[in-house]
mmCIF file of C-alpha atoms in Angstrom:
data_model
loop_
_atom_site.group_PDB
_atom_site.id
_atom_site.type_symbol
_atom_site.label_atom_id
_atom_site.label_comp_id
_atom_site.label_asym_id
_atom_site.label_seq_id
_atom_site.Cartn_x
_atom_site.Cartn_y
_atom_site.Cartn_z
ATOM 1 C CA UNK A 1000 -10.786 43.608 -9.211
ATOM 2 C CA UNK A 1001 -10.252 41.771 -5.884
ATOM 3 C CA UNK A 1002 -11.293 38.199 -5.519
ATOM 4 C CA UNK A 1003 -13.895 37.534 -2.446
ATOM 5 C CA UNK A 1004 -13.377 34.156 -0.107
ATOM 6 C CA UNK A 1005 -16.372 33.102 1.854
ATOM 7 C CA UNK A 1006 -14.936 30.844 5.250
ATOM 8 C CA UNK A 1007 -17.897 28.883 5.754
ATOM 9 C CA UNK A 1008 -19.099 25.681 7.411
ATOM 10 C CA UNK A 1009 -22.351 25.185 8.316
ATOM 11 C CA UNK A 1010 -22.024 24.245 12.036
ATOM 12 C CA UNK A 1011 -20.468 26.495 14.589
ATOM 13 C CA UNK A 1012 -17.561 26.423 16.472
ATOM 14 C CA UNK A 1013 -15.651 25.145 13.604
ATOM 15 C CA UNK A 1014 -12.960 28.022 13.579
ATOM 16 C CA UNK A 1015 -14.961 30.202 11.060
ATOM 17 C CA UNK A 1016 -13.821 33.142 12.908
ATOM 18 C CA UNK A 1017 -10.378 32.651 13.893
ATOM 19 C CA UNK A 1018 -9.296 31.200 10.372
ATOM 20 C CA UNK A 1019 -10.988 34.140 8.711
ATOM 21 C CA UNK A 1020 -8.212 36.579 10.724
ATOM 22 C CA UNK A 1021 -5.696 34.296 10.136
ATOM 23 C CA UNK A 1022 -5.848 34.170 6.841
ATOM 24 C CA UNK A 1023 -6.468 37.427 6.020
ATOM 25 C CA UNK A 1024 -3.409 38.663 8.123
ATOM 26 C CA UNK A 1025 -1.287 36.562 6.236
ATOM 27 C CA UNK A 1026 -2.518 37.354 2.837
ATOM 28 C CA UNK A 1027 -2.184 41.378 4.121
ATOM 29 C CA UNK A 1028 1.408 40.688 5.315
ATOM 30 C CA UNK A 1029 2.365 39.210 2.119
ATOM 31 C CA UNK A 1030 2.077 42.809 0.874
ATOM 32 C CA UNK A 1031 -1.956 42.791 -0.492
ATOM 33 C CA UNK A 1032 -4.676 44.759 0.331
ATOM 34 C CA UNK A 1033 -7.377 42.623 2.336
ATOM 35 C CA UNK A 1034 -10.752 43.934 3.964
ATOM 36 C CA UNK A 1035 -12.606 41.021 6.046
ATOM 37 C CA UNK A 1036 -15.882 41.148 6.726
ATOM 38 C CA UNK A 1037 -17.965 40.231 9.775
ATOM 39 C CA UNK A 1038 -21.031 38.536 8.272
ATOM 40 C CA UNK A 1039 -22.613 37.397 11.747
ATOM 41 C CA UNK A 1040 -24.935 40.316 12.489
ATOM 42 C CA UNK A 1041 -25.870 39.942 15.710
ATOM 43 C CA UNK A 1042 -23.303 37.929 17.227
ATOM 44 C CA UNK A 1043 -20.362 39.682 15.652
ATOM 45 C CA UNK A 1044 -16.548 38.196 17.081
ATOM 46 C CA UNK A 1045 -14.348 39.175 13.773
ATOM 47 C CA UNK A 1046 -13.426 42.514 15.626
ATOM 48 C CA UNK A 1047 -12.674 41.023 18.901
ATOM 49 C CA UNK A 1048 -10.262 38.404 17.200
ATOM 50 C CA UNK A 1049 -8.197 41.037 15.385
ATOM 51 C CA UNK A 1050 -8.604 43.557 18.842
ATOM 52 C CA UNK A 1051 -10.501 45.853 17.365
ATOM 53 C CA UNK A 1052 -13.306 45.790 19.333
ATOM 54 C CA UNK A 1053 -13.299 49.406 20.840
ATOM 55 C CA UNK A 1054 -13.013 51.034 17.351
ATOM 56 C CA UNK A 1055 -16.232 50.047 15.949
ATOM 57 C CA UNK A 1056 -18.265 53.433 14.919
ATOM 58 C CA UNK A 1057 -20.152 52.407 12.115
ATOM 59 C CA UNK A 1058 -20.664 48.562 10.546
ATOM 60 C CA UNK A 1059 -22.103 46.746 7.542
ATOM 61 C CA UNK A 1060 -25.493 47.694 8.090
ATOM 62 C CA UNK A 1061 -24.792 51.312 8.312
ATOM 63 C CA UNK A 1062 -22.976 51.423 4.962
ATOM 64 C CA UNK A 1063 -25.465 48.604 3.479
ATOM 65 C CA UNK A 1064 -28.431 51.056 4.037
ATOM 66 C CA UNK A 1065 -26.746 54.071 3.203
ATOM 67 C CA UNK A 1066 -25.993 55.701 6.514
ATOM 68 C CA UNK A 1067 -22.360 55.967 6.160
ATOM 69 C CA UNK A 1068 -19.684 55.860 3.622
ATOM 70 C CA UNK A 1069 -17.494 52.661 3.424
ATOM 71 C CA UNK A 1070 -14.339 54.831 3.975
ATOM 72 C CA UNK A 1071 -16.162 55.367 7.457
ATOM 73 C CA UNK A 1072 -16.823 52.348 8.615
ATOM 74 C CA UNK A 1073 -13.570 50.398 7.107
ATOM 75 C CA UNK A 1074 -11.009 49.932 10.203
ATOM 76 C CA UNK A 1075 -7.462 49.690 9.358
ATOM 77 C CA UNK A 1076 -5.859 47.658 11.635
ATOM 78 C CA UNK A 1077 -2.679 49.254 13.723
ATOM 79 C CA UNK A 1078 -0.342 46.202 13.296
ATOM 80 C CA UNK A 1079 -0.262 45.381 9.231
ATOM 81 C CA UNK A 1080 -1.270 48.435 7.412
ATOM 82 C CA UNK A 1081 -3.234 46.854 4.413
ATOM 83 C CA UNK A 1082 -5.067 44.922 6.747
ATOM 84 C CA UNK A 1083 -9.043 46.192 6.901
ATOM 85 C CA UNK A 1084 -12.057 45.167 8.766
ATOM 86 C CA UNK A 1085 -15.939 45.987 8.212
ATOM 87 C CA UNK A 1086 -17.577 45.026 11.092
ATOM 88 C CA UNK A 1087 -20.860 43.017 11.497
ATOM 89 C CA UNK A 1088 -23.895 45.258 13.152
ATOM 90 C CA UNK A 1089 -24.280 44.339 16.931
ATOM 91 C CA UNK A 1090 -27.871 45.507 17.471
ATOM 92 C CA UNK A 1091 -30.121 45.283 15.107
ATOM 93 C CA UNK A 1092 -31.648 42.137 13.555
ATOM 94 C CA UNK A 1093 -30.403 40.053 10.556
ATOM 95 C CA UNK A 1094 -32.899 41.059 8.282
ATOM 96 C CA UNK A 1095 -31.406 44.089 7.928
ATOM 97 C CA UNK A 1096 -29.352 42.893 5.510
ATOM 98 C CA UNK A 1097 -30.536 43.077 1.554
ATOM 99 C CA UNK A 1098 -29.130 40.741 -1.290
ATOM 100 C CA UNK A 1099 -28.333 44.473 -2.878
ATOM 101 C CA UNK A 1100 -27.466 46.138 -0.544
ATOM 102 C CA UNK A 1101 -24.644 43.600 -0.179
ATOM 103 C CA UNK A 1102 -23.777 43.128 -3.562
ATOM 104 C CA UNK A 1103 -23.313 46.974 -3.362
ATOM 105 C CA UNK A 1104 -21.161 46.844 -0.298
ATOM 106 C CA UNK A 1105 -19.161 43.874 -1.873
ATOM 107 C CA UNK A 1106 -19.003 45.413 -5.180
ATOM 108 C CA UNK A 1107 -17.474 48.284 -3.638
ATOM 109 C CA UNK A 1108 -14.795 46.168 -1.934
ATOM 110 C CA UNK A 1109 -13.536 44.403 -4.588
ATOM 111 C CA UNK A 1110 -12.619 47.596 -6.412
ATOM 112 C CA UNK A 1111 -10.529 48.705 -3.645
ATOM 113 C CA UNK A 1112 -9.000 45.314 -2.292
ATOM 114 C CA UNK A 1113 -7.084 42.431 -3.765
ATOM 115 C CA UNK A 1114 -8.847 40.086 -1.195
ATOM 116 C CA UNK A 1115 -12.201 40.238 0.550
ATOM 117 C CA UNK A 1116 -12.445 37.497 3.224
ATOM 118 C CA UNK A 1117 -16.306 37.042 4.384
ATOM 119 C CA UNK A 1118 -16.743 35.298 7.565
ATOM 120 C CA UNK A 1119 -19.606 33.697 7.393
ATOM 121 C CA UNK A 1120 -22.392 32.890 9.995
ATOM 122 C CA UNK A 1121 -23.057 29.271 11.703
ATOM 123 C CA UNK A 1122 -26.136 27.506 10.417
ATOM 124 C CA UNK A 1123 -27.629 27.945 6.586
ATOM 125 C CA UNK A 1124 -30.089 30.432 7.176
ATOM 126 C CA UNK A 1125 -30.192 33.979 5.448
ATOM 127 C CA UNK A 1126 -26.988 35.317 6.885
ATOM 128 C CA UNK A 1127 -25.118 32.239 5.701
ATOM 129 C CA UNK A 1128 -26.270 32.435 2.322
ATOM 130 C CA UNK A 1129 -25.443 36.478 1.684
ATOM 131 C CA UNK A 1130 -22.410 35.627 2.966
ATOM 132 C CA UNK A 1131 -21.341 32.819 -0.077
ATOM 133 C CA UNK A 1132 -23.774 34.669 -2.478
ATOM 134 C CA UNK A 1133 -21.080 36.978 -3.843
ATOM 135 C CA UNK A 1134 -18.400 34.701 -3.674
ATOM 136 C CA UNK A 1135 -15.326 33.371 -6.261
ATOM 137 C CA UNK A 1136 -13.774 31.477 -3.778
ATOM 138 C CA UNK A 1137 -15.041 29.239 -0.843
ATOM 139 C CA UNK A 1138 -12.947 27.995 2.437
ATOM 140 C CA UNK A 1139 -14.869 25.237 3.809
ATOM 141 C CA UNK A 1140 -13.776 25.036 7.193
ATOM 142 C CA UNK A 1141 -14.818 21.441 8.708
ATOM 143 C CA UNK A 1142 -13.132 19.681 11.871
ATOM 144 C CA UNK A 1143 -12.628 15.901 11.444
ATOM 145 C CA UNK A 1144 -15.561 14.842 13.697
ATOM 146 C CA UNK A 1145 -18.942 13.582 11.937
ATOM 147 C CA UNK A 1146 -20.942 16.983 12.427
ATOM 148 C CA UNK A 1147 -19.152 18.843 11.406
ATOM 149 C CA UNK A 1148 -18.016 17.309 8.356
ATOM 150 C CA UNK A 1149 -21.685 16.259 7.445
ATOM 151 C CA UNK A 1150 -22.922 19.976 7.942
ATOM 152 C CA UNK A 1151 -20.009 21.065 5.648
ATOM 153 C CA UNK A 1152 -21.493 18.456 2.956
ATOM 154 C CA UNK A 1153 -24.463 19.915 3.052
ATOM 155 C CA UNK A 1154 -22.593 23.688 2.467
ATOM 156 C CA UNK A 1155 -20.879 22.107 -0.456
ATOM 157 C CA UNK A 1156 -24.474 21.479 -2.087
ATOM 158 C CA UNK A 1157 -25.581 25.802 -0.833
ATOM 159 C CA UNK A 1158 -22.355 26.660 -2.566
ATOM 160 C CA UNK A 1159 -23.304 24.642 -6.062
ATOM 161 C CA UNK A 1160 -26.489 25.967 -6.128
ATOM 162 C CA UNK A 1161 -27.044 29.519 -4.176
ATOM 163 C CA UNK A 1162 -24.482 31.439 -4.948
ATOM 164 C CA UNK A 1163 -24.251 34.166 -7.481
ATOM 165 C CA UNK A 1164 -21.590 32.146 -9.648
ATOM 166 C CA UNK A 1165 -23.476 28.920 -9.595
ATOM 167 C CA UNK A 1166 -26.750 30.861 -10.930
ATOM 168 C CA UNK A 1167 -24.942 32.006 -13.482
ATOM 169 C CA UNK A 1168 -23.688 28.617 -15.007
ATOM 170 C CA UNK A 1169 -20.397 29.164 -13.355
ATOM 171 C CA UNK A 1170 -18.173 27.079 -10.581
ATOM 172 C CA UNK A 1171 -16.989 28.582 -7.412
ATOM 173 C CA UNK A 1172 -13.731 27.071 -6.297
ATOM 174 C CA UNK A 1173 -14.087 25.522 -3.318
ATOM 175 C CA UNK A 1174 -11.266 24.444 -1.023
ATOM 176 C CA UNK A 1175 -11.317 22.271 2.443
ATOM 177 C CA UNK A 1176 -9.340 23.777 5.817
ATOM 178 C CA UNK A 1177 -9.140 20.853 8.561
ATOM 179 C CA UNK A 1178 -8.899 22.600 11.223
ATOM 180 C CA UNK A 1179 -8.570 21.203 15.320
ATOM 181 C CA UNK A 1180 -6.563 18.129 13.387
ATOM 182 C CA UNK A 1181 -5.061 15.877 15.899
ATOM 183 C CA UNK A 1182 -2.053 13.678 14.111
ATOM 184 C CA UNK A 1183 -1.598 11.340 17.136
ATOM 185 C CA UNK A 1184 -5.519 10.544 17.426
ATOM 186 C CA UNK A 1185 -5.982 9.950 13.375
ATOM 187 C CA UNK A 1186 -2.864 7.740 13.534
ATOM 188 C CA UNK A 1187 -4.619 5.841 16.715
ATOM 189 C CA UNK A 1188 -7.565 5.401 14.605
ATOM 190 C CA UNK A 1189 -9.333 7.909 16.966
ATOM 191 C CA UNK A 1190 -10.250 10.651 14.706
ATOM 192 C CA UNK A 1191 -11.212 11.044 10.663
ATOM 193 C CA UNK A 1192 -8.094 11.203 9.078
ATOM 194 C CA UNK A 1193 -7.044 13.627 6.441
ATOM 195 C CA UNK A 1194 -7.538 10.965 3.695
ATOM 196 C CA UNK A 1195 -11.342 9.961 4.936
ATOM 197 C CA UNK A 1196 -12.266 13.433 5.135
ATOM 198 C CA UNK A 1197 -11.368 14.164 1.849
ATOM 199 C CA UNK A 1198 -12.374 10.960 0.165
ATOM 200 C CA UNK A 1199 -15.862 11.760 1.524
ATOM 201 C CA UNK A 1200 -15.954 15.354 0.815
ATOM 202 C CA UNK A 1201 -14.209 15.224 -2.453
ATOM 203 C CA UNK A 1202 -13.104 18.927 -2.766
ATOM 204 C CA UNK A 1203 -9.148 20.474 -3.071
ATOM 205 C CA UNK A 1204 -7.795 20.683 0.467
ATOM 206 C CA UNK A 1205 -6.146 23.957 0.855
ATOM 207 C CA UNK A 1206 -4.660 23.334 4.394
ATOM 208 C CA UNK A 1207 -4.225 21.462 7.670
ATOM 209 C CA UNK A 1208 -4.409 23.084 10.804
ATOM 210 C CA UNK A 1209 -3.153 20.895 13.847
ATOM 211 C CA UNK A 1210 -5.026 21.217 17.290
ATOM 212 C CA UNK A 1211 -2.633 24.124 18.885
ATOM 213 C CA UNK A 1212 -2.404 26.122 22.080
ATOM 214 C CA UNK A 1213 -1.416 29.245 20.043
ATOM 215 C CA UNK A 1214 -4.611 29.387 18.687
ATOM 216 C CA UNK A 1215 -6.003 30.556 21.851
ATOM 217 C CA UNK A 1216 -3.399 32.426 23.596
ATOM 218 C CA UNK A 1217 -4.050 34.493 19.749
ATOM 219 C CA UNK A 1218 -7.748 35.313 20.168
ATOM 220 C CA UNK A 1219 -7.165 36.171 24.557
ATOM 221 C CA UNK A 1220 -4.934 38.759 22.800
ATOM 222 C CA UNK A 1221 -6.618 39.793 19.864
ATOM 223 C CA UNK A 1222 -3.786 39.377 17.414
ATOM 224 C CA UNK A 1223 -4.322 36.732 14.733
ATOM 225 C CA UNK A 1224 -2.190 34.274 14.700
ATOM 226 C CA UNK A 1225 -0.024 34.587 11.469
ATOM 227 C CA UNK A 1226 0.740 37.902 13.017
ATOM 228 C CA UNK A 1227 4.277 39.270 14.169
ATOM 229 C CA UNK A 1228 5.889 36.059 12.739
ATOM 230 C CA UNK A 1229 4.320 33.905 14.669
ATOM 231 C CA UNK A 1230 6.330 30.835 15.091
ATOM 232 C CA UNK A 1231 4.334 27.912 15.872
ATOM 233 C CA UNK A 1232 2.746 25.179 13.702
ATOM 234 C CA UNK A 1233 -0.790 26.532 13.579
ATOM 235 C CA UNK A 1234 1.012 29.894 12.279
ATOM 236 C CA UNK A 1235 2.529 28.344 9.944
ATOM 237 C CA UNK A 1236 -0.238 25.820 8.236
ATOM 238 C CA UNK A 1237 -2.412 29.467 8.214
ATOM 239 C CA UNK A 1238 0.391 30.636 6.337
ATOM 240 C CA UNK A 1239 1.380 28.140 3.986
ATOM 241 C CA UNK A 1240 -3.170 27.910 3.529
ATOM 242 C CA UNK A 1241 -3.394 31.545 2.509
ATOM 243 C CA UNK A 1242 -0.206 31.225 0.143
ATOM 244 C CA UNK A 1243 -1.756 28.575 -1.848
ATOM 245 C CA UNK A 1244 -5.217 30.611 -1.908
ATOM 246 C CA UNK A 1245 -3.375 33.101 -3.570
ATOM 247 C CA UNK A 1246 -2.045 30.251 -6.105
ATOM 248 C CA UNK A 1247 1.154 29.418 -5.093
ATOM 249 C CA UNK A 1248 2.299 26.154 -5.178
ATOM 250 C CA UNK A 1249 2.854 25.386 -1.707
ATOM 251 C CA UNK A 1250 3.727 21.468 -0.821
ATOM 252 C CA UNK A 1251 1.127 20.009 1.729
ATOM 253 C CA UNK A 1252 2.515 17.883 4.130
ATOM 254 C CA UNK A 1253 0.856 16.117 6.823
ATOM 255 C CA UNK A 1254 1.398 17.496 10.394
ATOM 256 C CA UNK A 1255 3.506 14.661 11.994
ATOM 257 C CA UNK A 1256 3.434 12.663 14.796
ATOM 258 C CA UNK A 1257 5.014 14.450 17.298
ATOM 259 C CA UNK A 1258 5.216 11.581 20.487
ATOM 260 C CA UNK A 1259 7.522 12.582 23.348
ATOM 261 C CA UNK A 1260 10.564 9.797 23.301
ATOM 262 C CA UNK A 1261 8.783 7.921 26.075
ATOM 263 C CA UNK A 1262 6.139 7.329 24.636
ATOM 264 C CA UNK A 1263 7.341 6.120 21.684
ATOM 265 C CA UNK A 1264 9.292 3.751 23.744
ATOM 266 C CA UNK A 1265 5.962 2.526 25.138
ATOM 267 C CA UNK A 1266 3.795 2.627 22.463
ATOM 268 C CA UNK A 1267 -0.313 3.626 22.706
ATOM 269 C CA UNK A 1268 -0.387 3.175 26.142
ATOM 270 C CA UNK A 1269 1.445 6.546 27.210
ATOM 271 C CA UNK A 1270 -0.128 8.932 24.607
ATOM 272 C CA UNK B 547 -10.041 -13.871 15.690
ATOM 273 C CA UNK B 548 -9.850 -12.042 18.489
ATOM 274 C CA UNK B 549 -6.426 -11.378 18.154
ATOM 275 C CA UNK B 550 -6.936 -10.130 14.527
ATOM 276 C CA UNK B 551 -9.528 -8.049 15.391
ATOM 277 C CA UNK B 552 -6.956 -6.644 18.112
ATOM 278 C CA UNK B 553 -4.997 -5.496 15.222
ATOM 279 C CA UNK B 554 -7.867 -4.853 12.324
ATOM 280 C CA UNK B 555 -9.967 -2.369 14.258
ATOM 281 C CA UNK B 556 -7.812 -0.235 16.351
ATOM 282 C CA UNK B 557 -10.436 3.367 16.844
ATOM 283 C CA UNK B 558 -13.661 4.674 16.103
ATOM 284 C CA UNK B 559 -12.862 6.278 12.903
ATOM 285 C CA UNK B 560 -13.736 3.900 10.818
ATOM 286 C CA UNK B 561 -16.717 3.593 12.211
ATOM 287 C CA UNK B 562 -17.379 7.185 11.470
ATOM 288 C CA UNK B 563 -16.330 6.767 8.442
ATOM 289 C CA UNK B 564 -18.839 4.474 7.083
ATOM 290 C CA UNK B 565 -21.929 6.486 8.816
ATOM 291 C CA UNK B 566 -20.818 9.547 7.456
ATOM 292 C CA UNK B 567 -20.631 7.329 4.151
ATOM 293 C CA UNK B 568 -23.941 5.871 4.396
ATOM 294 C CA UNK B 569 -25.790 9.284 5.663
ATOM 295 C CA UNK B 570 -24.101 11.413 2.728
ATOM 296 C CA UNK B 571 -24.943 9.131 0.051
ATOM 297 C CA UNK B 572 -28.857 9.858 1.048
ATOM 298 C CA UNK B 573 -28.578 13.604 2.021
ATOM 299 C CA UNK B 574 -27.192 14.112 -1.331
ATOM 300 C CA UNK B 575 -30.007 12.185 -3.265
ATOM 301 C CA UNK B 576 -32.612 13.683 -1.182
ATOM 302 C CA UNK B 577 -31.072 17.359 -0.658
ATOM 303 C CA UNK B 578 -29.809 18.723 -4.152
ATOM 304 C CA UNK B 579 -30.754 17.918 -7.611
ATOM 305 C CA UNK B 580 -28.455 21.040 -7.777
ATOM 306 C CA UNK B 581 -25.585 18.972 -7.931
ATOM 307 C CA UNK B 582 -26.629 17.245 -10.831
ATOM 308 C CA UNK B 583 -25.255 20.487 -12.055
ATOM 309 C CA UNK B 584 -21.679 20.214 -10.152
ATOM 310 C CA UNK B 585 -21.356 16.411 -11.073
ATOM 311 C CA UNK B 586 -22.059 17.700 -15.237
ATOM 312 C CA UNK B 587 -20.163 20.692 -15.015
ATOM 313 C CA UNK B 588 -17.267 18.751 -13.726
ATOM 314 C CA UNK B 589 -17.470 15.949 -16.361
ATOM 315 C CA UNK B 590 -18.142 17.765 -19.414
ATOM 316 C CA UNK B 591 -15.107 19.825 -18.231
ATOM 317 C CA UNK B 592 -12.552 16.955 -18.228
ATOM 318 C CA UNK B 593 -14.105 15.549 -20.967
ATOM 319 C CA UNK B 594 -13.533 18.519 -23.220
ATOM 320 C CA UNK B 595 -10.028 19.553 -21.164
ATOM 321 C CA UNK B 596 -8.915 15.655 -22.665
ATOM 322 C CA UNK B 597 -9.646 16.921 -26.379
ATOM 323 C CA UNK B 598 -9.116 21.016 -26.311
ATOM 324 C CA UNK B 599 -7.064 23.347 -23.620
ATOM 325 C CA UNK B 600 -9.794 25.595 -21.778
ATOM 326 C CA UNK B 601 -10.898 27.935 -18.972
ATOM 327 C CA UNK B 602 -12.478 25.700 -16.560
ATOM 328 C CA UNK B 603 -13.918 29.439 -15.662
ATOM 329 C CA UNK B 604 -15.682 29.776 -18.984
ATOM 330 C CA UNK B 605 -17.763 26.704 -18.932
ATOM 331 C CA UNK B 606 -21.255 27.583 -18.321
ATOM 332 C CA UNK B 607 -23.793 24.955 -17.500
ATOM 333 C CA UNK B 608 -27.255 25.840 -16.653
ATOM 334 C CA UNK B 609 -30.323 24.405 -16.318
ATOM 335 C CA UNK B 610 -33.650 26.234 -17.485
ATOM 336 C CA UNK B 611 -37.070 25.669 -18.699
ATOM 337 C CA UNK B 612 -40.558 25.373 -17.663
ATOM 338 C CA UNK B 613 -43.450 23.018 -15.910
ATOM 339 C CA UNK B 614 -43.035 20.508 -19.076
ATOM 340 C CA UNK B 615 -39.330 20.347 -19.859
ATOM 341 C CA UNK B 616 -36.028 21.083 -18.657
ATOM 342 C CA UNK B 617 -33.776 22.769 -20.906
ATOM 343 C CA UNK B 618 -29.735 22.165 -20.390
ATOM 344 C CA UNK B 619 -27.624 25.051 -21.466
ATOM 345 C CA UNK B 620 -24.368 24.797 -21.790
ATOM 346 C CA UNK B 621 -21.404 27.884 -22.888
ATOM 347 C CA UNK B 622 -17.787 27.113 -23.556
ATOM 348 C CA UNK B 623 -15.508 29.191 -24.214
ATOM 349 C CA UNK B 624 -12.541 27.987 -26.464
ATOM 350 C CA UNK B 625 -9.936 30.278 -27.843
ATOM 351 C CA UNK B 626 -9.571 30.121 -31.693
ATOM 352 C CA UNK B 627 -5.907 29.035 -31.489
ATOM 353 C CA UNK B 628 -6.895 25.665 -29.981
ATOM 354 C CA UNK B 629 -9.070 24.388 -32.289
ATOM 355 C CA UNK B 630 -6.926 23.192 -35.313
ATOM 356 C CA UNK B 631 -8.725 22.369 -38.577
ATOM 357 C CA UNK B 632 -7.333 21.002 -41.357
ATOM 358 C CA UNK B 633 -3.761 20.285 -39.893
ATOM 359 C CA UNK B 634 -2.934 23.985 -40.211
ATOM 360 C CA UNK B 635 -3.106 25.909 -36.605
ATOM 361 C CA UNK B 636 -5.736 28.888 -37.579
ATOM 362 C CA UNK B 637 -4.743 32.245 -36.553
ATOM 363 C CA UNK B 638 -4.697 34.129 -33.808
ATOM 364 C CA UNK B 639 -7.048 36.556 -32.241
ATOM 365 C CA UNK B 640 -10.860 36.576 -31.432
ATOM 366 C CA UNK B 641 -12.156 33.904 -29.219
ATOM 367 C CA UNK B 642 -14.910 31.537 -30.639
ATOM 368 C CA UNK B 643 -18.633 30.867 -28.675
ATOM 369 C CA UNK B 644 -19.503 27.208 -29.181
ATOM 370 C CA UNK B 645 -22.759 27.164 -27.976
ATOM 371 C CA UNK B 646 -24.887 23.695 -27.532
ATOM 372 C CA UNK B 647 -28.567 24.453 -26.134
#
């Protein structure tokens, strides 16, 4: 039986979207069957991150109402082989979605995958909560900016109370991704730091993911970035994130300070 | 003083920080008696975990009843081989339901 990972975070903009890819990539090129799913019905971007875009046929909806067979709509990526996507539905509206008819659609996915990585929605409306309904494990994505990590508070609470597990008397795990983390700023005094976040938050922090240029250049291309090796540090805090989801014990270590010599020589004033 | 503070409060952080602080401390109160629930769950769990070796997975805490009273129902799960009685380590085999309702 798979396990199933909302990404989640209440406001938008976050990196739902992109850590969703990321993270399943690198839990599909370490070997394990992963399906995401596109959650956002409506305003679906899951299969433009992982350039699938043009091979949409059928989505959620149409296997949630009974239209088409999962095996139909599931879209194997060309670049990792156990990598799968179920897209969200462009068209029609988000009530088309049932609490059963997802639990049926999840159900089926965690028979067939190890991992099922939901990407949630923005906001905490309906879409937001069948995404974390079905749940074992949550990815809280929050930047370190107050919004966003207020917003993500307020998840916390949706996740101890609306989901499936919760209902039943049970935890969900819950872990924190920083994402859009700027070392130089926190140091400055500029931005949350890791500690602050997490002192206010109080939930495991599964990884750091520094403010990168890759993380663009990834989604004009629409390859995720863990893909083909990628070499940067972004790649690799994705990486080391989705090995300790999958319970290894992977050291966390704070991106460092990486200052040009010069302006280490002259101090705040160059940086 | 002004020199201290030069040094004392470099960025805005910590002055994001202590909003975020203050403005959390009242969502929660005013948002979710639900994490009443967390807060217990997470308690009773290291409270036991100090005492017996369990499945943080098979604690159930729930919280039922009607217009009149609330009922707290709590499940754990505890494998027969942990719980020793009378200095001898009981057998093996078959898990035990301690049930408190």
């Amino acid at each position: 039986m798979g396990n199933v990972i909302v990404v989640t975070s209440g406001k938008g903009g976050v990196g739902k979207t992109t850590s969703t890819a990321a993270i399943g990539a690198a839990l599909a090129e370490a070997g394990k069957r992963v399906c995401v799913v596109d959650f956002d019905v409506g305003l679906r971007n899951l299969d433009l991150v992982l350039g699938a875009e043009r091979r949409v046929v059928y989505d959620f909806i149409n296997v949630a109402q009974g239209d088409a067979k999962l095996s139909q709509a599931l879209i194997r990526d060309k670049r990792v082989e156990t990598l799968f996507l179920l897209a969200a539905s462009q068209t029609r509206d988000k009530d088309a979605l049932t609490d059963d008819g997802v639990e049926r659609v999840i159900g089926e996915l965690k028979a067939s995958f190890d991992w099922v990585v939901c990407d949630s929605p923005a906001g905490i409306e309906r879409g937001a909560l069948l995404a974390m309904r079905f749940a074992d494990t949550a990815v809280v994505v929050a930047n370190p900016e107050v919004s966003s990590v207020r917003d993500s508070d307020r998840i916390i609470g949706l996740l101890d109370s609306r989901t499936r597990r919760a209902e039943g008397g049970q935890r969900i795990d819950k872990h924190l991704l920083l994402t859009r983390y700027d070392p130089n700023r926190s140091a400055r005094g500029e931005m949350l730091s890791v500690a602050d976040v997490l002192e206010i938050l109080s939930i495991p922090l599964v990884g750091i993911i520094p403010e990168s240029e890759e993380i663009l250049r990834a989604s004009n291309v629409g390859a995720p970035i863990t893909m083909n090796a990628g070499a940067g540090v972004a790649a690799k805090a994705y990486r080391d994130a989705a090995r300790r989801l999958a319970g290894e014990p992977v050291p966390l270590v704070l991106p460092s300070e990486k200052r040009p010599f010069f302006s280490r020589l002259f101090g705040r004033r160059a940086a | 003083m002004n020199l201290l503070k030069m040094f004392q409060a470099r960025g805005s952080a910590p002055v994001a920080r202590e909003r975020l602080q203050i403005l959390l401390a009242h969502e929660r109160v005013r948002l979710g008696p639900e994490d009443l629930l967390t807060r217990l769950r997470d308690d009773l769990i290291a409270t036991i975990l100090r005492h017996v070796e369990i499945d943080p997975a098979k604690v159930m805490v729930k919280l039922d009843g009607d217009a009149a009273v609330s009922i707290l129902e709590i499940d754990i799960e505890i494998p027969r081989e942990k719980i020793v009685g009378d200095g001898k380590r009981r057998p093996l085999g078959g898990e035990e339901l301690i049930s408190a309702a």
